[in-house]
mmCIF file with all atom_site columns, C-alpha atoms in Angstrom:
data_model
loop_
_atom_site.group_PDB
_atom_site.id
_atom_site.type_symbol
_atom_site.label_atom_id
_atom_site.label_alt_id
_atom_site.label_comp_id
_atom_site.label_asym_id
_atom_site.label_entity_id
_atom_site.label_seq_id
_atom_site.pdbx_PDB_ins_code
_atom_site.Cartn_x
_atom_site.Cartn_y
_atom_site.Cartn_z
_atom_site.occupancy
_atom_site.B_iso_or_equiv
_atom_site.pdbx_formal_charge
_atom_site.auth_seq_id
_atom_site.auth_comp_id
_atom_site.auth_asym_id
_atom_site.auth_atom_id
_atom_site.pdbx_PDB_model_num
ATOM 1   C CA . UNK A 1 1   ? 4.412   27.579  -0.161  1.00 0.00 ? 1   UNK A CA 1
ATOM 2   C CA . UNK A 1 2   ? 4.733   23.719  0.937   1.00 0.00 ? 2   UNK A CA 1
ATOM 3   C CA . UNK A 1 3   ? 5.520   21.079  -1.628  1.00 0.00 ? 3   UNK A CA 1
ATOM 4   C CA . UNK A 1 4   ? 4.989   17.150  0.364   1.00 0.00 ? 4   UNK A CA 1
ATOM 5   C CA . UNK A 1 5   ? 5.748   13.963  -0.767  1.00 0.00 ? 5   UNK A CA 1
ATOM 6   C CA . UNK A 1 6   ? 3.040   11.945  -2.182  1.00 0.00 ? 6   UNK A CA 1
ATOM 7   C CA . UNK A 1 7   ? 2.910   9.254   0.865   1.00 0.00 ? 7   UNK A CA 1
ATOM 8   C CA . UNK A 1 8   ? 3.589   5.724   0.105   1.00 0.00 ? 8   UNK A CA 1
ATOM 9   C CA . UNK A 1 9   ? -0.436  4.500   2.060   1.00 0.00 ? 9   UNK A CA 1
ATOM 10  C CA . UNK A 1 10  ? -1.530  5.096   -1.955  1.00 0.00 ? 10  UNK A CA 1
ATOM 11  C CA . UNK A 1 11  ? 0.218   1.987   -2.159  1.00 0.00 ? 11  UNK A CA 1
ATOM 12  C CA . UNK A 1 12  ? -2.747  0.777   -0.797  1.00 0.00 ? 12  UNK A CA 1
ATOM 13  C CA . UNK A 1 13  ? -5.374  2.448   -3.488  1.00 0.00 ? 13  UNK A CA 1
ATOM 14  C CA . UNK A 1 14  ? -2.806  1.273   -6.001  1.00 0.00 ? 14  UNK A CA 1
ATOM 15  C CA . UNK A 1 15  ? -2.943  -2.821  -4.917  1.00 0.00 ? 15  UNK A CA 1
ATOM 16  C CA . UNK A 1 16  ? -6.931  -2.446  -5.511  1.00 0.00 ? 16  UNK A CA 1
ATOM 17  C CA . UNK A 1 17  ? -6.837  -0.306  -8.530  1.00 0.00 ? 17  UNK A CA 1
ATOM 18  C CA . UNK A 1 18  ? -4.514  -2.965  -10.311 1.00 0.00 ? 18  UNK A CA 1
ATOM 19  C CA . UNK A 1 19  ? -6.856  -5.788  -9.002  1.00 0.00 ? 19  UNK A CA 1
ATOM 20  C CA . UNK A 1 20  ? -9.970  -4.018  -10.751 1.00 0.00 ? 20  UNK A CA 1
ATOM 21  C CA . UNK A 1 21  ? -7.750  -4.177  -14.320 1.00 0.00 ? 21  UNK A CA 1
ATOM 22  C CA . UNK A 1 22  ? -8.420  -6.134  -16.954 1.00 0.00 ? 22  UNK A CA 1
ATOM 23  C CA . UNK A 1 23  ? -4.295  -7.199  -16.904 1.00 0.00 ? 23  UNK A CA 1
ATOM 24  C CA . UNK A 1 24  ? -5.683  -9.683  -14.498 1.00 0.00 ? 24  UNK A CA 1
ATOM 25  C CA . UNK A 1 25  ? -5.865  -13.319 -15.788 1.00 0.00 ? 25  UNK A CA 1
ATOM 26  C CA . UNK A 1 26  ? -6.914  -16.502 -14.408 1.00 0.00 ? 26  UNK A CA 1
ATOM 27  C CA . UNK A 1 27  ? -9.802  -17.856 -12.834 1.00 0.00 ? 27  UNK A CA 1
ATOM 28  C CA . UNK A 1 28  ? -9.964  -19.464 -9.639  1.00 0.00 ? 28  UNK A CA 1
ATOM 29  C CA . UNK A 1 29  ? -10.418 -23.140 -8.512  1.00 0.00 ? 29  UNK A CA 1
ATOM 30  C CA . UNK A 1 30  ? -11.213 -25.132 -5.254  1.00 0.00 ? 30  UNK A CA 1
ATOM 31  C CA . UNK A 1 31  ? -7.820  -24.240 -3.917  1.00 0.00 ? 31  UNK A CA 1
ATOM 32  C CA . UNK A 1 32  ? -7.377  -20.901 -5.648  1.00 0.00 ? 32  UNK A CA 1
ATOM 33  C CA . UNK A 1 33  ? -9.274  -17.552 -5.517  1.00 0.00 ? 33  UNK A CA 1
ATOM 34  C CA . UNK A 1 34  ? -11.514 -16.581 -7.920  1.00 0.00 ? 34  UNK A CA 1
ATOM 35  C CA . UNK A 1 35  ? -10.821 -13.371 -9.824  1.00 0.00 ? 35  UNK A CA 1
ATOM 36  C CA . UNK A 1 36  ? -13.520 -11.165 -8.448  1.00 0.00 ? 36  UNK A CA 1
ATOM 37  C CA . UNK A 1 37  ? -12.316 -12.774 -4.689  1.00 0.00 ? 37  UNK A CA 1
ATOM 38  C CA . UNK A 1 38  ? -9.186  -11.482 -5.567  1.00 0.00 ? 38  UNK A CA 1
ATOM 39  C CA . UNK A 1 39  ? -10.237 -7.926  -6.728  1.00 0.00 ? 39  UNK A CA 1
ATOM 40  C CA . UNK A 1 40  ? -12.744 -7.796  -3.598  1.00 0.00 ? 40  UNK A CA 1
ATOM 41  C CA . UNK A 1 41  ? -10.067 -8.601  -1.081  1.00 0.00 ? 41  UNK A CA 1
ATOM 42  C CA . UNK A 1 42  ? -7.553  -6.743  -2.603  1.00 0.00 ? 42  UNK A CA 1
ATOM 43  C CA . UNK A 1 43  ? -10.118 -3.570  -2.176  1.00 0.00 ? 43  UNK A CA 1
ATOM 44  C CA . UNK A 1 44  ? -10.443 -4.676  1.303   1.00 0.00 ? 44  UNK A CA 1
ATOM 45  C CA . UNK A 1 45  ? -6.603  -5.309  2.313   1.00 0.00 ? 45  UNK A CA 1
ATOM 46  C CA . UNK A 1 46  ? -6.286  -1.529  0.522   1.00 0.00 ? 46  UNK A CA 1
ATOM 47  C CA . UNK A 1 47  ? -9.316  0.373   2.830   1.00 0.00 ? 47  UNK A CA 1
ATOM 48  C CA . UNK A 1 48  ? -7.240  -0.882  5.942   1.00 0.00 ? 48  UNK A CA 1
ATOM 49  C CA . UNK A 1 49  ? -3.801  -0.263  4.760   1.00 0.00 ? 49  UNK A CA 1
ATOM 50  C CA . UNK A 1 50  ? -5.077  3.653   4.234   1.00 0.00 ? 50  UNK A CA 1
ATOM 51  C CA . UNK A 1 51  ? -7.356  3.504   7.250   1.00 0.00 ? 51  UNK A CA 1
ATOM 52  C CA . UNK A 1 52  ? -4.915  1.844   9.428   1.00 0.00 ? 52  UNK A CA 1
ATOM 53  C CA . UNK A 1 53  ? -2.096  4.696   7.834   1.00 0.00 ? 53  UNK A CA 1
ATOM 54  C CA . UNK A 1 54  ? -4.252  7.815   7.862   1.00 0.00 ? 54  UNK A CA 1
ATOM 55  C CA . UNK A 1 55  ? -2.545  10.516  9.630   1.00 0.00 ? 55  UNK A CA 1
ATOM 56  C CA . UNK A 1 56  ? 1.244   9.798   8.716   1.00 0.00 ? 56  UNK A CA 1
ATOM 57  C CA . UNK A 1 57  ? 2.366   12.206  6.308   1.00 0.00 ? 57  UNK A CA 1
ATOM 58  C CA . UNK A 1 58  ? 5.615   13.292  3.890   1.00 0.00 ? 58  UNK A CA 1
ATOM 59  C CA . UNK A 1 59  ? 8.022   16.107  4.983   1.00 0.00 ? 59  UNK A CA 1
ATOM 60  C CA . UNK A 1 60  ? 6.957   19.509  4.476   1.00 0.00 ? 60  UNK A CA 1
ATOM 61  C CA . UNK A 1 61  ? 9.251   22.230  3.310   1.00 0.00 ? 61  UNK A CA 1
ATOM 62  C CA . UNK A 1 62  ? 8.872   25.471  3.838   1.00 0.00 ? 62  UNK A CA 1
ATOM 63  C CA . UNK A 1 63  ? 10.854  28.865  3.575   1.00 0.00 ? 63  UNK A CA 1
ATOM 64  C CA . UNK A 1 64  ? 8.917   31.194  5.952   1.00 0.00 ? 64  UNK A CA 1
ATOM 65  C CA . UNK A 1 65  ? 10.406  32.647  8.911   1.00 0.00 ? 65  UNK A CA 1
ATOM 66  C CA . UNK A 1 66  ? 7.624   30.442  10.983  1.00 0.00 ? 66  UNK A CA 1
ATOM 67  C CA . UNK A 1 67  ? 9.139   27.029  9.281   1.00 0.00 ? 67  UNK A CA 1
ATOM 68  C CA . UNK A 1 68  ? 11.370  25.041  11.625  1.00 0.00 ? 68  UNK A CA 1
ATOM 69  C CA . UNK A 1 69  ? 14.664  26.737  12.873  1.00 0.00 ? 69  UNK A CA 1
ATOM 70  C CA . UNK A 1 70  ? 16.861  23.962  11.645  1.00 0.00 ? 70  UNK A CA 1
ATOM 71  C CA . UNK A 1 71  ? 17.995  23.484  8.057   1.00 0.00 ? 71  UNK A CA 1
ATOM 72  C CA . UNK A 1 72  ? 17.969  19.304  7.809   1.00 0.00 ? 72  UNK A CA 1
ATOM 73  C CA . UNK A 1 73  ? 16.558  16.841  9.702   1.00 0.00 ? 73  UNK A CA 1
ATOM 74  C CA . UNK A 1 74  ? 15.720  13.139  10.136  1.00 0.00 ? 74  UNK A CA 1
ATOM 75  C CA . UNK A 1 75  ? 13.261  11.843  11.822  1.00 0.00 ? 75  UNK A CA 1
ATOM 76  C CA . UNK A 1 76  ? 12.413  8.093   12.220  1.00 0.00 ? 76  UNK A CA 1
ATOM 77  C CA . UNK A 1 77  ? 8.263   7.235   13.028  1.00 0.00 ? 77  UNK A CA 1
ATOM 78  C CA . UNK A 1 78  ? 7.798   3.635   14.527  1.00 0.00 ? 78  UNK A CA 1
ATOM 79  C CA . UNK A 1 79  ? 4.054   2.106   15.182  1.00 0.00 ? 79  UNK A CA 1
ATOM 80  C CA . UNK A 1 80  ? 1.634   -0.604  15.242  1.00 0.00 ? 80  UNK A CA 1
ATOM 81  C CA . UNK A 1 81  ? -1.933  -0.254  14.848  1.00 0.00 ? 81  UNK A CA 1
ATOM 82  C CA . UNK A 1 82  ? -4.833  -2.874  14.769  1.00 0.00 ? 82  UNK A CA 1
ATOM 83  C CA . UNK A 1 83  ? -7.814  -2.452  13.322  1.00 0.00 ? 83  UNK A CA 1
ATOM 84  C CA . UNK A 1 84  ? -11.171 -5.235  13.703  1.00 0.00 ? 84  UNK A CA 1
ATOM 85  C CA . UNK A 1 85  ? -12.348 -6.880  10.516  1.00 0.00 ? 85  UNK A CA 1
ATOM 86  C CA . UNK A 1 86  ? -16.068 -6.585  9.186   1.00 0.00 ? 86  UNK A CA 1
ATOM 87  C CA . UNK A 1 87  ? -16.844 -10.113 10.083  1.00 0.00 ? 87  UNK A CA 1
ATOM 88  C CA . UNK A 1 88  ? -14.624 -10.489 13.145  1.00 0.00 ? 88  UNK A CA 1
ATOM 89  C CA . UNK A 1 89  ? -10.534 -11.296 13.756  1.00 0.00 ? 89  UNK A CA 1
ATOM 90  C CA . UNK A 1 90  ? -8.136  -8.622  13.187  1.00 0.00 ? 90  UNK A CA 1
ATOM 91  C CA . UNK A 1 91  ? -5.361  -7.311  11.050  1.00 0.00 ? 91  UNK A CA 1
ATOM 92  C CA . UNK A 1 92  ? -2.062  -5.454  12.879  1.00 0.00 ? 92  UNK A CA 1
ATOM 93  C CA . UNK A 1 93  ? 0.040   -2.904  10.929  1.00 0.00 ? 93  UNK A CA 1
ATOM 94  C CA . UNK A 1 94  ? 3.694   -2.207  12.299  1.00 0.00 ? 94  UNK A CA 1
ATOM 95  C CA . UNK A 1 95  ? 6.650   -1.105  10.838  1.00 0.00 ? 95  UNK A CA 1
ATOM 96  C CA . UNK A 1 96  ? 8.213   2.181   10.487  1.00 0.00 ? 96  UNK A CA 1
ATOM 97  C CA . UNK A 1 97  ? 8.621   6.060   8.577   1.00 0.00 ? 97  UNK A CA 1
ATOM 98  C CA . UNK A 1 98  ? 11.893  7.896   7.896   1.00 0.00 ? 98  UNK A CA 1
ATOM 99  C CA . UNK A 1 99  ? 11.858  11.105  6.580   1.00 0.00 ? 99  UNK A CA 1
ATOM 100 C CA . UNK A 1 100 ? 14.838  13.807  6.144   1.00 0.00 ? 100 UNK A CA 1
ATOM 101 C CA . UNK A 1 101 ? 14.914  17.089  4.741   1.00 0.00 ? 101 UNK A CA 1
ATOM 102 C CA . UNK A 1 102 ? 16.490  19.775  3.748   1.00 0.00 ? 102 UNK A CA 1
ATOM 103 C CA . UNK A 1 103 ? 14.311  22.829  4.328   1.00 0.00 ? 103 UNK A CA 1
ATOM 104 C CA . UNK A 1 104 ? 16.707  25.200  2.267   1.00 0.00 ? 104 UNK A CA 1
ATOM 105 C CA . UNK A 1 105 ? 17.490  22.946  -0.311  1.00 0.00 ? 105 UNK A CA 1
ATOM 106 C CA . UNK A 1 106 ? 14.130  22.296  -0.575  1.00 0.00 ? 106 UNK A CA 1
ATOM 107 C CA . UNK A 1 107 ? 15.372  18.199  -0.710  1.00 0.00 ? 107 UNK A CA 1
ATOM 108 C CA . UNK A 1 108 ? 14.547  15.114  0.874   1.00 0.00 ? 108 UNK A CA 1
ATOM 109 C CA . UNK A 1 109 ? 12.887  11.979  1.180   1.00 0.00 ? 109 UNK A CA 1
ATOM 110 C CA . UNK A 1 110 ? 10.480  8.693   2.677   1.00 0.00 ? 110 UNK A CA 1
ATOM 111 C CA . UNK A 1 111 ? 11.054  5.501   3.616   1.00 0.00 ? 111 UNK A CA 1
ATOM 112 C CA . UNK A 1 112 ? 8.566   3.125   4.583   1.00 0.00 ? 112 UNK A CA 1
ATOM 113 C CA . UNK A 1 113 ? 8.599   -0.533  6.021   1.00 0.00 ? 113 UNK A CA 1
ATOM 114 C CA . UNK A 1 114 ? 5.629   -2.569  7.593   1.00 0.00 ? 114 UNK A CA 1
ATOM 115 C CA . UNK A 1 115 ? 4.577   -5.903  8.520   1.00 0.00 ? 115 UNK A CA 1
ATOM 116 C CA . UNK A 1 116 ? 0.857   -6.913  7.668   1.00 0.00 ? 116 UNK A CA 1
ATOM 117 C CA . UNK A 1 117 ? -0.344  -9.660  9.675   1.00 0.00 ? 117 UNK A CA 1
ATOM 118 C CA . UNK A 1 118 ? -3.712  -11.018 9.191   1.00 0.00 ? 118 UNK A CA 1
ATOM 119 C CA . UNK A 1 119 ? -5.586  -13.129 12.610  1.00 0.00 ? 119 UNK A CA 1
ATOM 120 C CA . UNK A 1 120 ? -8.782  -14.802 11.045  1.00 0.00 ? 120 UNK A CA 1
ATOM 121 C CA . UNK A 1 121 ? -9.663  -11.573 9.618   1.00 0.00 ? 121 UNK A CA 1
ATOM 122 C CA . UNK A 1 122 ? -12.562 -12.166 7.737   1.00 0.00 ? 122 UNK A CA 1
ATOM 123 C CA . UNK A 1 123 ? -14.691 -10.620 4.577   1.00 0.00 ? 123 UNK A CA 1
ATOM 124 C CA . UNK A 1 124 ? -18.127 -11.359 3.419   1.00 0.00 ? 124 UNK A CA 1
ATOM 125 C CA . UNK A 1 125 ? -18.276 -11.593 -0.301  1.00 0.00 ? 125 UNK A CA 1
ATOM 126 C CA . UNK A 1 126 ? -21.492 -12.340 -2.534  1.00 0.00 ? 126 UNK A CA 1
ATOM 127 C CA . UNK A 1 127 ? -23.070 -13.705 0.359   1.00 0.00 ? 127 UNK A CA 1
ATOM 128 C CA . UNK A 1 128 ? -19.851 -16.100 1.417   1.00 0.00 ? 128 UNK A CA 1
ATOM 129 C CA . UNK A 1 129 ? -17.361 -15.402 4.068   1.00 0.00 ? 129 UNK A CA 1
ATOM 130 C CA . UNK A 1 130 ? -13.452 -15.738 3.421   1.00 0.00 ? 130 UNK A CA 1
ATOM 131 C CA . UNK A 1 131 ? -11.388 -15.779 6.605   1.00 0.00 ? 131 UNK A CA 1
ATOM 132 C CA . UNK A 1 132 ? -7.424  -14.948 6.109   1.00 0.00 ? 132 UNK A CA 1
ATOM 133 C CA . UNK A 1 133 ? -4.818  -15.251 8.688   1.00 0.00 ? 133 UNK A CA 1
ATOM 134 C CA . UNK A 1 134 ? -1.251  -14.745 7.654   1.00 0.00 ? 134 UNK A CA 1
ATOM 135 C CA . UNK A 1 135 ? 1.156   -16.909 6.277   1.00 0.00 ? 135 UNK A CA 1
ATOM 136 C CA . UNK A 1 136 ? 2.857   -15.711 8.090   1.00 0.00 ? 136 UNK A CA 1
ATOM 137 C CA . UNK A 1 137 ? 2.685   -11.929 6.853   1.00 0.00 ? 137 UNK A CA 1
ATOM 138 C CA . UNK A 1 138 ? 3.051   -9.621  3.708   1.00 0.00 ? 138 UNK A CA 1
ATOM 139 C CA . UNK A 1 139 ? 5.773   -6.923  3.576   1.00 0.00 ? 139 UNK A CA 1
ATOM 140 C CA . UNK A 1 140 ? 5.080   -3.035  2.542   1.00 0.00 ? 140 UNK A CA 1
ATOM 141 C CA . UNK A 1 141 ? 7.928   -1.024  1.515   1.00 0.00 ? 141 UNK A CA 1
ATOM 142 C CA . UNK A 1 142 ? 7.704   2.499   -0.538  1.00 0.00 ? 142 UNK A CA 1
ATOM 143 C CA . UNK A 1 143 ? 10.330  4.992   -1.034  1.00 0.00 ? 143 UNK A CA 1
ATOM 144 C CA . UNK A 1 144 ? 10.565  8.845   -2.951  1.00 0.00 ? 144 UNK A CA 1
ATOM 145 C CA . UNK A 1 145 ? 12.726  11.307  -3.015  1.00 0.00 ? 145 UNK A CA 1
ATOM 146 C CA . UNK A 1 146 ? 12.289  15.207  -3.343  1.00 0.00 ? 146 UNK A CA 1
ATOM 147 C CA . UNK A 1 147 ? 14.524  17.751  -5.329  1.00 0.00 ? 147 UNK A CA 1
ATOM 148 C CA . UNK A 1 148 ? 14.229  21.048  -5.741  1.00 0.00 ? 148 UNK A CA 1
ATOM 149 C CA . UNK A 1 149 ? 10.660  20.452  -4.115  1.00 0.00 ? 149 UNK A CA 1
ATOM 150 C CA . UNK A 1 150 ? 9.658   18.422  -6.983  1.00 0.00 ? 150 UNK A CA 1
ATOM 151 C CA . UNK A 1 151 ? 8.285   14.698  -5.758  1.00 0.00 ? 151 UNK A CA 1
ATOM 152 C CA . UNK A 1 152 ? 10.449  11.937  -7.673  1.00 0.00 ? 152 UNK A CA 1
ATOM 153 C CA . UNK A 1 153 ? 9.503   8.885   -8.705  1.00 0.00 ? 153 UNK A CA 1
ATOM 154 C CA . UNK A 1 154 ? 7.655   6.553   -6.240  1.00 0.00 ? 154 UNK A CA 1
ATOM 155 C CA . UNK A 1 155 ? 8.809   2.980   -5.734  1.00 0.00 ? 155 UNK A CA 1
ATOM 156 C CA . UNK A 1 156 ? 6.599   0.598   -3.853  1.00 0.00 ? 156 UNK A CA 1
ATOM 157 C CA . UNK A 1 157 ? 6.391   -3.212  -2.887  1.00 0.00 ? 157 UNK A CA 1
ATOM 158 C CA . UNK A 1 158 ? 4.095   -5.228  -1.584  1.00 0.00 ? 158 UNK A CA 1
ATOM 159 C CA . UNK A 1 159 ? 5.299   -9.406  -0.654  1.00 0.00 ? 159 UNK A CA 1
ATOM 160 C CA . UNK A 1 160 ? 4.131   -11.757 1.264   1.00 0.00 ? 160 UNK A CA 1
ATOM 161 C CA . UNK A 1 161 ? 1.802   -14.922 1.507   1.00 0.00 ? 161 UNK A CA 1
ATOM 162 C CA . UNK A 1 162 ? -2.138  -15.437 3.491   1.00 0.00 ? 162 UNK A CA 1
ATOM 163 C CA . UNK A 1 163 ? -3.815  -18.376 4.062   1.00 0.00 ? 163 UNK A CA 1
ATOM 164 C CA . UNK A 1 164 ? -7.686  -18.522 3.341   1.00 0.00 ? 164 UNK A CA 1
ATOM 165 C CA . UNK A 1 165 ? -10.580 -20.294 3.799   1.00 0.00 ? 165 UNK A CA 1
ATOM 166 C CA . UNK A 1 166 ? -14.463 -19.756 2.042   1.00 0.00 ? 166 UNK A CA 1
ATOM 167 C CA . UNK A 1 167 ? -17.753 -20.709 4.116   1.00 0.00 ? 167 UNK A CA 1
ATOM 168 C CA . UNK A 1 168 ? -18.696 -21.694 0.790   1.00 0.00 ? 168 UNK A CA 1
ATOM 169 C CA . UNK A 1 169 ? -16.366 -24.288 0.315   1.00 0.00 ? 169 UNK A CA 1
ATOM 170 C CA . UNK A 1 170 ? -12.231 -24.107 -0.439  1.00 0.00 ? 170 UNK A CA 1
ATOM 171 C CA . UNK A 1 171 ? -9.112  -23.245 0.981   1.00 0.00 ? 171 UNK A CA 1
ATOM 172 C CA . UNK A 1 172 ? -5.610  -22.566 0.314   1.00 0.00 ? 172 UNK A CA 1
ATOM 173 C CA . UNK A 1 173 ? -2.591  -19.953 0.164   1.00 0.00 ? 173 UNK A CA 1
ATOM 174 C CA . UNK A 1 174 ? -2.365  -16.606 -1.436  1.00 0.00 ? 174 UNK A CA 1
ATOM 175 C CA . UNK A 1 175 ? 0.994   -15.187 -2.902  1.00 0.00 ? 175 UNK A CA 1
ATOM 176 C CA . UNK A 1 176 ? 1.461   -11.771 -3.121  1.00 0.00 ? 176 UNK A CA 1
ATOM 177 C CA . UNK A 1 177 ? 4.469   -10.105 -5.080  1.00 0.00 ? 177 UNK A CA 1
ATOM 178 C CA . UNK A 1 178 ? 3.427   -6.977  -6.417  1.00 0.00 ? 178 UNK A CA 1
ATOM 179 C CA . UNK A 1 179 ? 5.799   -4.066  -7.675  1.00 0.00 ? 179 UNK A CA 1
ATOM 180 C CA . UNK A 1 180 ? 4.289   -0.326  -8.447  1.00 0.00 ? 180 UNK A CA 1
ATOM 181 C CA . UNK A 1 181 ? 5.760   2.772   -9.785  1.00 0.00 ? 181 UNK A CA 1
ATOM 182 C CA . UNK A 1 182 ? 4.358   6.203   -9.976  1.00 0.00 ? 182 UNK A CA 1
ATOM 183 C CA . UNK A 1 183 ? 5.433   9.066   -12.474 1.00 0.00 ? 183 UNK A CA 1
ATOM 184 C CA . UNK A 1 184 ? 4.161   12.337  -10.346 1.00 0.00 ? 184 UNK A CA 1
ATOM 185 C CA . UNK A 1 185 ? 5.184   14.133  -13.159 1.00 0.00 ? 185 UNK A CA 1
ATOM 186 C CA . UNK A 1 186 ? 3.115   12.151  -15.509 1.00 0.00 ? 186 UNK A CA 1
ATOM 187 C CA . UNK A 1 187 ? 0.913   10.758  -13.785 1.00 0.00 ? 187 UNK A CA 1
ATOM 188 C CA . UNK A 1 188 ? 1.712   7.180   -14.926 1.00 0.00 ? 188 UNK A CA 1
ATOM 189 C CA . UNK A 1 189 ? 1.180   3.976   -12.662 1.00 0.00 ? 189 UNK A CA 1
ATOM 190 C CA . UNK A 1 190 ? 2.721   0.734   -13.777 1.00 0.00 ? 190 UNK A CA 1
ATOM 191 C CA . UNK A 1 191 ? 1.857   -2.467  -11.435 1.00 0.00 ? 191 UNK A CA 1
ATOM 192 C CA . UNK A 1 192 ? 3.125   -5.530  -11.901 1.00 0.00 ? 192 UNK A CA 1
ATOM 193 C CA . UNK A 1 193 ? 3.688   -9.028  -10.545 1.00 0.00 ? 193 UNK A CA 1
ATOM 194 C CA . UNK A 1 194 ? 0.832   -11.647 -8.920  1.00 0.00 ? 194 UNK A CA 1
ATOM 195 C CA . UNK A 1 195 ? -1.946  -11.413 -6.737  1.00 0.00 ? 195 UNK A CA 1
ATOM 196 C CA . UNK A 1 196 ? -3.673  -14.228 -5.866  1.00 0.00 ? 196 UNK A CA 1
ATOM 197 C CA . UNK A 1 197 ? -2.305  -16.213 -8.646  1.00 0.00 ? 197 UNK A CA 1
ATOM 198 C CA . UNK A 1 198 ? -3.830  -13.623 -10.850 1.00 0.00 ? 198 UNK A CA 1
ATOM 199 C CA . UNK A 1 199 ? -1.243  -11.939 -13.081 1.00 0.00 ? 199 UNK A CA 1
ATOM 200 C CA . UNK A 1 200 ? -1.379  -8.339  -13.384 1.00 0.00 ? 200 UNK A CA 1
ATOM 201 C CA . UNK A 1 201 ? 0.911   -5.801  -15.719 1.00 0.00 ? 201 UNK A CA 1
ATOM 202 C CA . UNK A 1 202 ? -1.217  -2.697  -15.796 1.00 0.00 ? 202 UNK A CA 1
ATOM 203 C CA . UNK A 1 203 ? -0.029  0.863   -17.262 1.00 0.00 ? 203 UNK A CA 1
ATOM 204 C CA . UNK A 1 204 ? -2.116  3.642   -17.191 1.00 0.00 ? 204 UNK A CA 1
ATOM 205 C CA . UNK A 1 205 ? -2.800  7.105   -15.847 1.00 0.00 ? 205 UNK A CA 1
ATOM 206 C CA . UNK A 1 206 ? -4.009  7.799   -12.769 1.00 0.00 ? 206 UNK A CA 1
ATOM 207 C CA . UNK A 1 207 ? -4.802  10.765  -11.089 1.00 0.00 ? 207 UNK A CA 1
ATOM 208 C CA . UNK A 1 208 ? -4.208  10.857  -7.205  1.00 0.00 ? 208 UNK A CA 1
ATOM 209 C CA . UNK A 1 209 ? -7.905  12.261  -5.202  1.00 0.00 ? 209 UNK A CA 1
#
């Protein structure tokens, strides 16, 4: 039997489910984002955090004679990966994964770190395109712990600041300084901080696909 820690690229899912909540206030003006440009980017931003993270997984513990021959370990992940936005520039993911274990104590944990820039990475929404290059970058950090090969509590940030621009007309900078937790146990996701300039404070159940 395996147990593995829920990995921290639902951080991503999580940043556009909060943006899609009605804990979101605010509307936007000529220098601001409009709520629903908010909620689509922040759908975007999440499809290439997971698509851009796909592949990196939590420790794995396992008691049968085929598991690894060595009781603990730590093992430290570093990359960068770029990926081509729908209406041209790019967006470049580095940072890096710790994860330690203890196979027999069935313990351990993740710890995650990356850098998001944005180079005029641009979005067509509603018929207008919005162009975002990083100012300079946002910041992605999760951590979660394992005992007794029961997932703990997740804790996850997202921080940073983009600049924008609209075809349509408008410009300006975007702070981001969101804070998520997630009850495995429970099931319960609580977001909060800004987006945007959009406030969210969301609570509710989610359940993981």
């Amino acid at each position: 039997m395996q147990r593995k820690l829920l990995f921290p690229t639902a951080l991503a899912a999580v940043l556009a489910l909060a943006a899609c909540d009605r804990g979101i206030t605010n509307a936007g003006t000529a220098n601001q984002l409009s709520r629903s440009d908010a909620v689509a980017l922040a759908g975007d931003f999440g499809d290439q955090d997971g698509a851009m993270l796909d592949g990196f997984g939590g420790p794995a513990f396992s008691a049968s004679p085929d598991g690894p021959s060595f009781a603990t370990s730590t093992v430290t992940t570093t990359f960068t990966r770029t990926r081509t936005c729908p209406q041209g520039g790019d967006v470049k993911l580095e940072g890096s994964l710790v994860r330690s274990w203890d196979r027999a104590a069935q313990t351990g944990s993740i710890q995650f770190t990356a850098t998001r820039t944005e180079e005029a990475c641009a979005f067509n929404h509603n018929g207008a395109t919005i162009t975002v290059t990083g100012s300079p970058n946002t910041q992605l950090t999760a951590s979660q712990s394992v005992t007794n090969g029961t997932p703990g509590i997740r804790t996850a940030t997202k921080k940073g600041s983009f600049t924008w621009t609209k075809s349509t007309g408008g410009s300006g900078t975007c702070t981001v300084d969101v804070t998520h937790t997630w009850d495995p146990a429970t099931h319960t996701l609580h977001v909060s901080g800004t987006l945007c300039r959009q406030t969210i404070d969301v609570t509710r159940t989610w359940t993981q696909s």
